[in-house]
Coordinates of N, CA and C and ligand atoms in Angstrom, one line a residue:
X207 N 60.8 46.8 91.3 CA 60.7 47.6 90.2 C 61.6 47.1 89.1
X208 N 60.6 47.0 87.7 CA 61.9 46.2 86.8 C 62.6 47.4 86.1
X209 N 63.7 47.7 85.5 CA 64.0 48.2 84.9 C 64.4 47.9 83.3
X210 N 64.0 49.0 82.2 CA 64.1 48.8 81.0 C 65.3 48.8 80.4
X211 N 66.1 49.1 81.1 CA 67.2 49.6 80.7 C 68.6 48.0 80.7
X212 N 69.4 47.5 79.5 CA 70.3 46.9 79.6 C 71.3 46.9 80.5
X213 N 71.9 46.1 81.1 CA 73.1 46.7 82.3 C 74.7 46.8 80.8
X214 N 75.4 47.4 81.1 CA 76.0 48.5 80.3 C 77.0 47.4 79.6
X215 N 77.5 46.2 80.2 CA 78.1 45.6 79.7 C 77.9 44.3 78.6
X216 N 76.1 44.1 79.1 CA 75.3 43.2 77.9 C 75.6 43.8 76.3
X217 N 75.5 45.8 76.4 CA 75.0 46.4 75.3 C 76.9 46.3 74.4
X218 N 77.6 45.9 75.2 CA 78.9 45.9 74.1 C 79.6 44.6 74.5
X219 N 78.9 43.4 75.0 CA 79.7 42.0 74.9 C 79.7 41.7 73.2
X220 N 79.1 41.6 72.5 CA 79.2 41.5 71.1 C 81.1 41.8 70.6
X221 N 81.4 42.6 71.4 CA 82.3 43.1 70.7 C 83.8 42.4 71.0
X222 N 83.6 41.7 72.4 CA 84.8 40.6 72.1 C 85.0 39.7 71.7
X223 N 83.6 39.3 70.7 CA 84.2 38.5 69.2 C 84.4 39.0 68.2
X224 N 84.7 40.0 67.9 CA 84.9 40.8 67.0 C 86.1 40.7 66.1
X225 N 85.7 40.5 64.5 CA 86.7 40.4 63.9 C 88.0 41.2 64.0
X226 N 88.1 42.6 64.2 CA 88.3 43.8 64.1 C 89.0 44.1 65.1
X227 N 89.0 43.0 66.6 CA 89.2 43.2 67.6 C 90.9 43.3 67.7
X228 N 91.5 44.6 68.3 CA 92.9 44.9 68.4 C 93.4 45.6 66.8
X229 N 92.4 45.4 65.9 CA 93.1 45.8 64.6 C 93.6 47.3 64.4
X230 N 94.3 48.3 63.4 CA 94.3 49.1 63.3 C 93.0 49.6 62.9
X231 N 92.3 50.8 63.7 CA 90.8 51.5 63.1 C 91.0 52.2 62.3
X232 N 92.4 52.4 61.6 CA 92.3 53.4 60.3 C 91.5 52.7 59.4
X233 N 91.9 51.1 59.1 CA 91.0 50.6 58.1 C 89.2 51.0 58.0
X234 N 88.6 51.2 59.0 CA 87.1 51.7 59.9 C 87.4 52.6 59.2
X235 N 88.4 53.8 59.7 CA 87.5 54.9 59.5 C 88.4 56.0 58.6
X236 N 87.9 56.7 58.0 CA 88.6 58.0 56.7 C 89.2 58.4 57.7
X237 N 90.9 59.2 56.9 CA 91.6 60.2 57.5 C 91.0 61.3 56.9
X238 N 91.1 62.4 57.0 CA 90.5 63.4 56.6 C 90.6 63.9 55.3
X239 N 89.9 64.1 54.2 CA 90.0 64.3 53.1 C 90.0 63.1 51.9
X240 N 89.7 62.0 52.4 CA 89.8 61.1 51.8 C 88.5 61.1 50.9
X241 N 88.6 60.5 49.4 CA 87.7 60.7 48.6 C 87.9 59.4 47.6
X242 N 86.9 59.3 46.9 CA 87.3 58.9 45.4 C 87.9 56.8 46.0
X243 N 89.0 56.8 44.9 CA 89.5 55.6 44.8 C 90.0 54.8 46.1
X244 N 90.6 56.3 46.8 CA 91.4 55.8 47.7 C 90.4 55.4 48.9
X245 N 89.5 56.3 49.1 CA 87.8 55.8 49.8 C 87.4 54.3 49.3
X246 N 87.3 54.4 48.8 CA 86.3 52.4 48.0 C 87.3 51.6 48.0
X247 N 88.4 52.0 48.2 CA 90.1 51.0 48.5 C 89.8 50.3 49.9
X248 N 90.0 51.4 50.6 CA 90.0 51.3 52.3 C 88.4 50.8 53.0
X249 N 87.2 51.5 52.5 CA 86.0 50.7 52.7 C 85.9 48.9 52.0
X250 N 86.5 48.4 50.8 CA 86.6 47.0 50.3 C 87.0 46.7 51.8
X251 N 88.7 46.9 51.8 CA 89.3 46.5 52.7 C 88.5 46.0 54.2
X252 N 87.7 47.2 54.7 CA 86.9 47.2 55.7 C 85.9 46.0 56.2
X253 N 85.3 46.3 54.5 CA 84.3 45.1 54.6 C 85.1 43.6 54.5
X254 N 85.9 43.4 54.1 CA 86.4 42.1 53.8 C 86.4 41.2 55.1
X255 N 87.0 42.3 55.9 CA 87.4 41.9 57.5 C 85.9 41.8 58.0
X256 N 84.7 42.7 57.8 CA 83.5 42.3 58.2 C 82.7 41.0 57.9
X257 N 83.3 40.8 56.5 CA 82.2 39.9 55.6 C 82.7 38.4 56.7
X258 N 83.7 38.5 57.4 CA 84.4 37.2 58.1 C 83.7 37.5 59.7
X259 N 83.1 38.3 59.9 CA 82.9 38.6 61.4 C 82.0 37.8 61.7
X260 N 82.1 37.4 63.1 CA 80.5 36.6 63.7 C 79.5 37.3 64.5
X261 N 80.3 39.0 64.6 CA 78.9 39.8 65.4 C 79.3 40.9 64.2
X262 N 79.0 40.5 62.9 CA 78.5 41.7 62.3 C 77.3 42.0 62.4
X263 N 76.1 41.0 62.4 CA 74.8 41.9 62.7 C 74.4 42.6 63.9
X264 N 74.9 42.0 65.2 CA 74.8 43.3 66.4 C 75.5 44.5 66.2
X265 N 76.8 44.5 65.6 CA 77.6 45.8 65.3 C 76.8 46.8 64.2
X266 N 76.2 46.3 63.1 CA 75.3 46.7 62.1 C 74.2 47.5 63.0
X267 N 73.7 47.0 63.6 CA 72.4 47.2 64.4 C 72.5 48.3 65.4
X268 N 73.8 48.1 66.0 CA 74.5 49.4 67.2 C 74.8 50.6 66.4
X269 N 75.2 50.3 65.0 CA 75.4 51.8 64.0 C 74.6 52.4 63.8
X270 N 73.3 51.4 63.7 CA 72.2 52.1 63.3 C 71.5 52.8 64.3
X271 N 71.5 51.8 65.1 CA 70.3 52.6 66.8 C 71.0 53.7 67.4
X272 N 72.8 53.7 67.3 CA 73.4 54.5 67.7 C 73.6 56.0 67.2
X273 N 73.4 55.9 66.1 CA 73.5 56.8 64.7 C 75.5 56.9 64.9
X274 N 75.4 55.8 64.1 CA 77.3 56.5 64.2 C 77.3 56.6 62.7
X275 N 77.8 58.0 62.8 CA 78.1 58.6 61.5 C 79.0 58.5 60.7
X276 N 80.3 57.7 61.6 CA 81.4 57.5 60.8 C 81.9 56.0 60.6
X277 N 82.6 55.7 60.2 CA 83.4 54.5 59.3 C 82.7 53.4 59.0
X278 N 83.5 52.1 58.9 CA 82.6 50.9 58.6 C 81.9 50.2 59.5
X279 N 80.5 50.2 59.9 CA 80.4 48.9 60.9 C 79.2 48.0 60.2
X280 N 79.4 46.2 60.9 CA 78.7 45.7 60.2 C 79.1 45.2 59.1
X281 N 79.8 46.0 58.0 CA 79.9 46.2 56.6 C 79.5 47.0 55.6
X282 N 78.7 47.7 56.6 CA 78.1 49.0 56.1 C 79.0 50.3 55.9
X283 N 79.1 51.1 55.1 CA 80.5 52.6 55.3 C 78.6 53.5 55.2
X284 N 79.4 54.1 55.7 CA 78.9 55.6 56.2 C 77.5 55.8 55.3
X285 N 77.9 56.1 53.7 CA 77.2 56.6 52.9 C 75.5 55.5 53.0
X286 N 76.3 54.2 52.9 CA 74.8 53.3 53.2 C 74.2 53.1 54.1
X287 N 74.8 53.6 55.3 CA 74.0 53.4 56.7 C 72.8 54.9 56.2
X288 N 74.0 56.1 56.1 CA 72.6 57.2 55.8 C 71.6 57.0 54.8
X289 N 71.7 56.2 54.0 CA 70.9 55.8 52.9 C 69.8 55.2 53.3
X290 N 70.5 53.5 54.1 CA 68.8 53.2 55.3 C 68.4 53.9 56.3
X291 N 68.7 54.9 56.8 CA 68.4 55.7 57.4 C 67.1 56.9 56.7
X292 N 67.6 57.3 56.0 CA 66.8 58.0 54.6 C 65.5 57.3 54.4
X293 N 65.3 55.9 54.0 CA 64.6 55.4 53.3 C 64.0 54.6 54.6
X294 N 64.4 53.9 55.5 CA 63.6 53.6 57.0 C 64.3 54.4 58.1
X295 N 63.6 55.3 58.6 CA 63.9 56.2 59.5 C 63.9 55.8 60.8
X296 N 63.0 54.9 61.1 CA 63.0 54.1 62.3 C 64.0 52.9 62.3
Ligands
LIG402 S1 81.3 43.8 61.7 FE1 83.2 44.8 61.1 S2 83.3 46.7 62.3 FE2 81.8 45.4 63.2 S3 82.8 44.3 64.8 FE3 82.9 43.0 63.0 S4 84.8 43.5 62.0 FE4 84.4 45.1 63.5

């Protein structure tokens, strides 16, 4: 009997080449009440470290299938993942 299902450690090998790997995840993700300047400060930041990554598109892809609702993955912040989400729901 085959099974459909990935064995658990395929679905997050991507992630030991990860730029991001060992870094502080404040840069990833809001402290609470963050808004405005200091938000699009810390997201640049985020992405910068993304725009250098070599599994940004599997991490992009896991945000999405995953629905993670919070910080940067990929290069994506929050607001644009809901956005493709909105506009392709699948
Ligand atoms: S794309 Fe960004 S968040 Fe994703 S693994 Fe790479 S550095 Fe980390």
């Amino acid at each position: 009997m085959k099974t459909r299902t990935k064995p658990l450690a395929r679905m997050w090998e991507w992630q030991a080449e990860a730029a991001c790997r060992g870094m502080d995840s404040s840069v990833f993700f809001s402290p609470a009440g963050e808004r405005g300047r200091a938000r699009r400060h810390r997201e640049e930041a985020a992405r910068a470290i993304c725009d250098s990554c070599p599994v940004s598109g599997p991490c992009g892809r896991f945000a999405l299938t995953s629905q993670q609702f919070y910080g940067v993955w990929g290069g994506y912040t929050e607001a644009e993942r809901r956005s493709a989400v909105r506009v392709h729901p699948r």
